[in-house]
Amino acid sequence: MEIISYIVGLGASVMMPIIITILGVCLGTKLSKAIRSGLMVGVGFIGLNLVIGLLTSTLGPASHAMVEKLGLQLTVIDVGWPAAAAIAFASTVGAIIIPIGLVVNIILLITKQTRTVDVDIWDYWHFAFTGALVTAATDSILWGGFAAIVNMIIVFYLADWTAPGVEEYNKLPGVSLPHGFSAAYVPIAIVINKIIDMIPGIRDVKADPETLQEKFGIFGEPLIIGSILGLIIGALAGYDVKTILTVGITMGGCLVLIPKMASMLMEGLLPISDSAQEFIQKRFKNAGKIYIGLDSAVAIGHPACMAAALVLVPITIILAAVLPGNRVLPFADLAVLPFMLAMVVPVTKGNVFRTFIVGLVMVTIGLLIATDMAPLHTQLAINANFKMPSGATQIASICDGANPLTWIILQLTGLKVVGVAVLVAVVGAMAVINSKITKRRDAQEDIQA
């Protein structure tokens, strides 16, 4: 545990090169090639974190300014995902989640229940957060551990289902996204996307980046879309002209730079992904394709994701003011809205309009979920000696305090035996569906080969 905790504490830019290098050597990659791949992945994460940091440091203050301008007086303060992650890892479940997660992933791989090798162990905090909430609600570490494992298994299935779409629309070959926050919105996206398919007229709206660029020329390019939305956000924040222009250029730059940083990361990851496929094919017949599980940060740069997320920032603030039953003041986590939409893009096939509609529904539901879970969230924070912000009676976060999958698991575990039966049935059904989907994909790949 001390070794694992030390490695995790190094941060993604150091932790990932170590993990990728070790994984590469284990899979038969030459040591020199594995080291280079690991370092290149580290460079990609450094670049990605720099750009995301720029996005957050620009979008966050603008969002805060909009909140203050509207003068919202809500008693539950959104303290952001860093606080939620710290609270999760400070819990009893958080102390054991990494070894549990590694064992669960290995078992799922051996039994062919997943195709994802999750190397992003930092993001196990999402599962720990679910487990910590359930532990606090039931006063039982066993229930909390069970909840965390169920959450993890469901997310692995969702990562497998969306992996081909991530490859196609995010240009991330051999990658899946077993991200506890982003993956939770995939079922909602599937349902809403199906509903849109049934509505004449609306179902025919084509708003993918290629179509937008074809129709609007230069104004359909991600750079221009991001810059225009940035200018609007700056204006709504009440900034002066200089700052408005800075926000506009920064947002446009982020839409261009994030995919480039992700492609650099992929340059390092591809040799390891190829080695993984060769390793599996040699030792396990009919095992199918294997995906490397990464943080959804590598996917947020898709134009549909970023454009929809930037539009949702001011709308989320307005929703918080008018939505009946909401007591959450969106604040620190407004900048993570792209992560909410990262895995929606493969479902909507990159359609900006559909991604926005799905996002609007998700934000509305999310505010109510965050309000409902705020008492438990606050209790966990107090247990972890978290300093409460001034003026706040309770705290929440969009990531993971507004997570629908976490909320559902929390409600079902409250029903004890009945809830367990439902969760086991859901996992079993997903296992059957996942098996059928992967077999169908394997058959299609054999035909193409």
XYZ file of N, CA, C and O in Angstrom, residues 182-306:
500
model
N -17.234 10.317 -16.181
C -17.653 10.437 -17.585
C -18.528 9.270 -18.027
O -19.536 9.464 -18.721
N -18.152 8.051 -17.638
C -18.888 6.862 -18.083
C -20.304 6.807 -17.537
O -21.192 6.220 -18.154
N -20.535 7.429 -16.380
C -21.848 7.363 -15.734
C -22.956 7.957 -16.592
O -24.131 7.614 -16.428
N -22.593 8.832 -17.522
C -23.605 9.516 -18.334
C -23.887 8.816 -19.664
O -24.758 9.257 -20.417
N -23.163 7.740 -19.928
C -23.371 7.010 -21.190
C -24.786 6.452 -21.306
O -25.437 6.624 -22.352
N -25.337 5.769 -20.278
C -26.713 5.261 -20.415
C -27.735 6.375 -20.678
O -28.656 6.197 -21.487
N -27.572 7.522 -19.997
C -28.481 8.651 -20.231
C -28.357 9.119 -21.664
O -29.362 9.396 -22.339
N -27.121 9.206 -22.160
C -26.891 9.650 -23.537
C -27.528 8.697 -24.542
O -28.116 9.137 -25.544
N -27.430 7.394 -24.276
C -28.020 6.400 -25.189
C -29.541 6.576 -25.260
O -30.124 6.586 -26.348
N -30.178 6.743 -24.100
C -31.634 6.899 -24.053
C -32.065 8.175 -24.768
O -32.979 8.159 -25.615
N -31.425 9.295 -24.458
C -31.808 10.576 -25.073
C -31.540 10.558 -26.569
O -32.338 11.072 -27.369
N -30.445 9.941 -26.970
C -30.124 9.846 -28.397
C -31.191 9.048 -29.141
O -31.576 9.392 -30.265
N -31.693 7.981 -28.501
C -32.762 7.172 -29.106
C -34.055 7.988 -29.213
O -34.782 7.898 -30.209
N -34.336 8.775 -28.185
C -35.546 9.620 -28.205
C -35.462 10.640 -29.338
O -36.436 10.865 -30.064
N -34.279 11.254 -29.498
C -34.090 12.225 -30.583
C -34.301 11.566 -31.935
O -34.875 12.163 -32.854
N -33.873 10.307 -32.067
C -34.058 9.569 -33.328
C -35.533 9.403 -33.689
O -35.872 9.178 -34.853
N -36.416 9.508 -32.698
C -37.849 9.324 -32.934
C -38.577 10.628 -33.267
O -39.758 10.601 -33.603
N -37.886 11.759 -33.160
C -38.539 13.054 -33.358
C -38.231 13.576 -34.757
O -37.079 13.928 -35.049
N -39.235 13.628 -35.650
C -39.014 14.131 -37.008
C -38.476 15.558 -36.984
O -38.857 16.372 -36.146
N -37.605 15.857 -37.896
C -37.034 17.193 -37.977
C -35.806 17.322 -37.097
O -34.697 17.569 -37.595
N -35.998 17.140 -35.798
C -34.877 17.264 -34.868
C -33.847 16.166 -35.114
O -32.639 16.396 -35.031
N -34.325 14.967 -35.448
C -33.401 13.856 -35.678
C -32.536 14.079 -36.917
O -31.497 13.443 -37.090
N -32.964 14.982 -37.786
C -32.236 15.239 -39.026
C -31.217 16.369 -38.908
O -30.546 16.699 -39.888
N -31.131 16.987 -37.726
C -30.170 18.080 -37.537
C -28.756 17.507 -37.527
O -28.398 16.706 -36.672
N -27.959 17.925 -38.511
C -26.573 17.471 -38.596
C -25.660 18.590 -38.117
O -25.615 19.659 -38.731
N -24.975 18.337 -37.039
C -24.131 19.388 -36.471
C -22.785 18.833 -36.033
O -22.228 19.248 -35.018
N -22.256 17.861 -36.792
C -20.921 17.374 -36.489
C -19.911 18.397 -36.991
O -20.236 19.231 -37.850
N -18.683 18.402 -36.458
C -17.697 19.417 -36.833
C -17.463 19.532 -38.337
O -17.296 20.636 -38.861
N -17.456 18.391 -39.030
C -17.213 18.421 -40.471
C -18.339 19.144 -41.205
O -18.098 19.971 -42.101
N -19.602 18.840 -40.829
C -20.750 19.494 -41.456
C -20.766 20.984 -41.155
O -21.043 21.811 -42.034
N -20.462 21.344 -39.902
C -20.431 22.756 -39.519
C -19.377 23.514 -40.304
O -19.617 24.640 -40.764
N -18.220 22.905 -40.482
C -17.152 23.572 -41.229
C -17.525 23.702 -42.696
O -17.228 24.711 -43.338
N -18.218 22.680 -43.217
C -18.648 22.718 -44.621
C -19.693 23.804 -44.841
O -19.675 24.511 -45.847
N -20.618 23.965 -43.877
C -21.699 24.945 -44.016
C -21.257 26.367 -43.717
O -21.671 27.315 -44.372
N -20.416 26.506 -42.676
C -20.067 27.848 -42.204
C -18.632 28.255 -42.520
O -18.197 29.330 -42.115
N -17.896 27.398 -43.227
C -16.535 27.750 -43.601
C -15.652 27.929 -42.391
O -15.651 27.110 -41.463
N -14.928 29.039 -42.346
C -13.990 29.301 -41.252
C -14.698 29.374 -39.903
O -14.142 29.039 -38.868
N -15.984 29.799 -39.902
C -16.724 29.925 -38.650
C -17.169 28.576 -38.090
O -17.716 28.508 -36.997
N -16.948 27.517 -38.851
C -17.256 26.182 -38.363
C -16.041 25.457 -37.816
O -16.151 24.333 -37.337
N -14.873 26.095 -37.869
C -13.653 25.487 -37.357
C -13.624 25.531 -35.824
O -14.087 26.506 -35.223
N -13.057 24.511 -35.183
C -12.983 24.492 -33.716
C -12.338 25.742 -33.128
O -12.786 26.247 -32.099
N -11.274 26.239 -33.780
C -10.600 27.435 -33.290
C -11.557 28.620 -33.214
O -11.595 29.344 -32.208
N -12.342 28.812 -34.248
C -13.250 29.958 -34.302
C -14.431 29.743 -33.347
O -14.834 30.665 -32.636
N -14.972 28.522 -33.326
C -16.094 28.214 -32.423
C -15.683 28.463 -30.974
O -16.392 29.124 -30.203
N -14.509 27.944 -30.591
C -14.024 28.130 -29.227
C -13.794 29.592 -28.904
O -14.126 30.057 -27.797
N -13.229 30.343 -29.855
C -12.955 31.760 -29.620
C -14.251 32.551 -29.444
O -14.358 33.397 -28.543
N -15.248 32.273 -30.292
C -16.532 32.988 -30.204
C -17.221 32.687 -28.869
O -17.703 33.595 -28.182
N -17.265 31.401 -28.499
C -17.897 31.035 -27.220
C -17.139 31.644 -26.043
O -17.736 32.063 -25.049
N -15.809 31.708 -26.150
C -15.009 32.337 -25.107
C -15.314 33.816 -24.969
O -15.407 34.346 -23.853
N -15.495 34.490 -26.094
C -15.847 35.914 -26.072
C -17.199 36.132 -25.395
O -17.374 37.070 -24.600
N -18.142 35.241 -25.692
C -19.483 35.352 -25.094
C -19.406 35.145 -23.576
O -20.016 35.893 -22.797
N -18.644 34.120 -23.151
C -18.499 33.850 -21.715
C -17.837 35.034 -21.015
O -18.261 35.457 -19.931
N -16.802 35.598 -21.632
C -16.135 36.758 -21.060
C -17.073 37.939 -20.915
O -17.054 38.650 -19.900
N -17.921 38.150 -21.933
C -18.884 39.255 -21.884
C -19.923 39.025 -20.794
O -20.273 39.952 -20.045
N -20.420 37.778 -20.677
C -21.415 37.466 -19.637
C -20.828 37.600 -18.236
O -21.549 37.866 -17.273
N -19.500 37.416 -18.131
C -18.843 37.563 -16.833
C -18.659 39.026 -16.449
O -18.279 39.322 -15.310
N -18.907 39.929 -17.412
C -18.765 41.360 -17.121
C -17.340 41.856 -17.202
O -17.009 42.898 -16.614
N -16.481 41.149 -17.927
C -15.080 41.544 -18.040
C -14.924 42.782 -18.922
O -15.816 43.112 -19.726
N -13.743 43.405 -18.814
C -13.427 44.503 -19.731
C -13.001 43.920 -21.079
O -12.822 42.699 -21.213
N -12.830 44.776 -22.070
C -12.567 44.318 -23.443
C -11.302 43.471 -23.512
O -11.273 42.418 -24.170
N -10.242 43.915 -22.843
C -8.976 43.187 -22.886
C -9.142 41.767 -22.363
O -8.672 40.795 -22.977
N -9.831 41.613 -21.223
C -10.007 40.287 -20.622
C -10.942 39.421 -21.448
O -10.742 38.206 -21.568
N -11.968 40.044 -22.041
C -12.885 39.297 -22.916
C -12.118 38.695 -24.082
O -12.286 37.520 -24.428
N -11.251 39.494 -24.690
C -10.449 39.016 -25.822
C -9.502 37.897 -25.382
O -9.301 36.913 -26.096
N -8.947 38.042 -24.171
C -8.037 37.007 -23.651
C -8.769 35.682 -23.451
O -8.255 34.618 -23.821
N -9.968 35.756 -22.876
C -10.768 34.542 -22.677
C -11.102 33.903 -24.024
O -11.014 32.685 -24.190
N -11.477 34.733 -25.007
C -11.819 34.221 -26.332
C -10.660 33.493 -26.986
O -10.814 32.356 -27.472
N -9.490 34.109 -26.989
C -8.312 33.489 -27.604
C -7.918 32.218 -26.854
O -7.548 31.209 -27.462
N -8.012 32.266 -25.535
C -7.639 31.095 -24.719
C -8.550 29.906 -24.999
O -8.076 28.774 -25.165
N -9.861 30.156 -25.044
C -10.803 29.060 -25.318
C -10.580 28.477 -26.717
O -10.606 27.256 -26.909
N -10.358 29.330 -27.688
C -10.059 28.849 -29.042
C -8.784 28.032 -29.066
O -8.708 26.980 -29.716
N -7.767 28.516 -28.346
C -6.498 27.799 -28.285
C -6.641 26.434 -27.636
O -6.034 25.454 -28.081
N -7.464 26.348 -26.585
C -7.670 25.067 -25.899
C -8.294 24.031 -26.827
O -7.934 22.853 -26.794
N -9.240 24.462 -27.666
C -9.890 23.537 -28.602
C -8.912 23.001 -29.632
O -9.091 21.896 -30.157
N -7.871 23.762 -29.909
C -6.857 23.321 -30.874
C -5.771 22.489 -30.191
O -5.329 21.463 -30.716
N -5.361 22.911 -28.996
C -4.203 22.299 -28.333
C -4.497 20.965 -27.656
O -3.635 20.082 -27.640
N -5.702 20.807 -27.084
C -5.998 19.561 -26.363
C -5.889 18.338 -27.281
O -5.242 17.348 -26.919
N -6.489 18.363 -28.491
C -6.319 17.195 -29.374
C -4.861 16.948 -29.761
O -4.448 15.793 -29.922
N -4.091 18.001 -29.915
C -2.681 17.830 -30.283
C -1.901 17.175 -29.145
O -1.028 16.331 -29.370
N -2.196 17.565 -27.907
C -1.538 16.941 -26.763
C -1.958 15.473 -26.632
O -1.151 14.608 -26.300
N -3.227 15.206 -26.906
C -3.722 13.827 -26.846
C -3.051 12.960 -27.914
O -2.731 11.788 -27.672
N -2.813 13.535 -29.088
C -2.152 12.772 -30.161
C -0.701 12.463 -29.801
O -0.167 11.412 -30.154
N -0.052 13.364 -29.061
C 1.316 13.114 -28.595
C 1.316 11.963 -27.589
O 2.199 11.093 -27.603
N 0.317 11.960 -26.711
C 0.177 10.869 -25.763
C -0.023 9.550 -26.498
O 0.552 8.523 -26.137
N -0.830 9.591 -27.558
C -1.102 8.381 -28.332
C 0.150 7.879 -29.036
O 0.321 6.667 -29.228
N 1.039 8.778 -29.413
C 2.292 8.366 -30.054
C 3.078 7.437 -29.138
O 3.711 6.475 -29.582
N 3.047 7.729 -27.852
C 3.728 6.866 -26.897
C 2.955 5.608 -26.571
O 3.540 4.562 -26.294
N 1.637 5.684 -26.638
C 0.802 4.569 -26.219
C 0.653 3.497 -27.300
O 0.486 2.314 -26.987
N 0.725 3.872 -28.557
C 0.471 2.923 -29.650
C 1.397 1.699 -29.638
O 0.923 0.574 -29.826
N 2.726 1.855 -29.423
C 3.575 0.655 -29.369
C 3.166 -0.312 -28.263
O 3.228 -1.538 -28.450
N 2.742 0.223 -27.130
C 2.307 -0.631 -26.014
C 0.992 -1.312 -26.372
O 0.788 -2.496 -26.072
N 0.095 -0.560 -27.021
C -1.187 -1.133 -27.445
C -0.959 -2.267 -28.443
O -1.596 -3.320 -28.367
N -0.036 -2.053 -29.377
C 0.287 -3.099 -30.367
C 0.874 -4.332 -29.680
O 0.532 -5.473 -30.032
N 1.745 -4.111 -28.707
C 2.339 -5.231 -27.974
C 1.278 -6.008 -27.202
O 1.341 -7.236 -27.105
N 0.312 -5.268 -26.656
C -0.775 -5.915 -25.911
C -1.580 -6.826 -26.820
O -1.937 -7.959 -26.441
N -1.865 -6.347 -28.042
C -2.632 -7.165 -28.981
C -1.858 -8.420 -29.379
O -2.414 -9.524 -29.440
N -0.560 -8.279 -29.632
C 0.273 -9.427 -30.001
C 0.361 -10.432 -28.847
O 0.290 -11.646 -29.056
N 0.517 -9.907 -27.637
C 0.619 -10.758 -26.442
C -0.651 -11.590 -26.268
O -0.586 -12.805 -26.015
N -1.794 -10.940 -26.407
C -3.079 -11.631 -26.219
C -3.306 -12.669 -27.317
O -3.746 -13.797 -27.049
N -3.008 -12.296 -28.560
C -3.237 -13.204 -29.682
C -2.367 -14.454 -29.594
O -2.779 -15.552 -29.979
N -1.142 -14.308 -29.075
C -0.234 -15.450 -28.963
C -0.650 -16.405 -27.851
O -0.539 -17.616 -27.984
N -1.137 -15.861 -26.753
C -1.364 -16.669 -25.553
C -2.822 -17.027 -25.293
O -3.113 -17.974 -24.584
N -3.723 -16.238 -25.844
C -5.143 -16.487 -25.597
C -5.906 -16.435 -26.924
O -6.101 -15.362 -27.490
N -6.326 -17.572 -27.382
C -7.063 -17.632 -28.639
C -8.461 -17.047 -28.463
O -9.112 -17.256 -27.445
N -8.898 -16.324 -29.490
C -10.243 -15.718 -29.502
C -10.472 -14.755 -28.323
O -11.600 -14.579 -27.878
N -9.394 -14.166 -27.830
C -9.537 -13.226 -26.712
C -10.046 -11.871 -27.184
O -10.612 -11.110 -26.421
N -9.864 -11.580 -28.475
C -10.348 -10.315 -29.023
C -9.408 -9.157 -28.753
O -8.311 -9.317 -28.216
N -9.862 -7.982 -29.110
C -9.041 -6.778 -28.995
C -8.980 -6.293 -27.544
O -9.965 -6.346 -26.819
N -7.805 -5.800 -27.143
C -7.600 -5.257 -25.806
C -7.434 -3.742 -25.898
O -6.775 -3.227 -26.798
N -8.054 -3.037 -24.953
C -7.966 -1.575 -24.904
C -7.184 -1.133 -23.681
O -7.279 -1.744 -22.614
N -6.420 -0.063 -23.840
C -5.726 0.555 -22.716
C -6.659 1.611 -22.121
O -7.083 2.535 -22.804
N -6.988 1.459 -20.830
C -7.913 2.383 -20.176
C -7.215 3.637 -19.686
O -6.251 3.559 -18.924
N -7.694 4.815 -20.132
C -7.091 6.089 -19.768
C -8.121 7.046 -19.178
O -9.331 6.824 -19.266
N -7.629 8.143 -18.635
C -8.465 9.225 -18.127
C -9.221 9.867 -19.293
O -8.673 10.025 -20.394
N -10.471 10.265 -19.065
C -11.263 10.880 -20.138
C -10.725 12.252 -20.539
O -11.220 12.856 -21.498
N -9.695 12.744 -19.840
C -9.053 14.004 -20.231
C -8.533 13.944 -21.662
O -8.483 14.967 -22.352
N -8.174 12.730 -22.119
C -7.641 12.600 -23.482
C -8.722 12.806 -24.534
O -8.409 12.968 -25.721
N -9.998 12.814 -24.121
C -11.107 12.890 -25.085
C -11.872 14.206 -25.040
O -12.730 14.444 -25.891
N -11.581 15.070 -24.071
C -12.412 16.278 -23.939
C -12.157 17.303 -25.029
O -12.933 18.248 -25.199
N -11.077 17.121 -25.792
C -10.760 18.104 -26.827
C -11.584 18.009 -28.088
O -11.443 18.852 -28.988
N -12.476 17.017 -28.176
C -13.326 16.924 -29.371
C -14.175 18.191 -29.472
O -14.764 18.634 -28.479
N -14.266 18.785 -30.663
C -15.008 20.040 -30.819
C -16.447 19.978 -30.324
O -16.950 20.939 -29.733
N -17.124 18.846 -30.535
C -18.513 18.711 -30.077
C -18.583 18.769 -28.560
O -19.496 19.379 -27.987
N -17.615 18.130 -27.895
C -17.575 18.116 -26.430
C -17.327 19.520 -25.884
O -18.066 20.009 -25.029
N -16.309 20.183 -26.391
C -15.940 21.491 -25.866
C -16.977 22.558 -26.196
O -17.308 23.404 -25.350
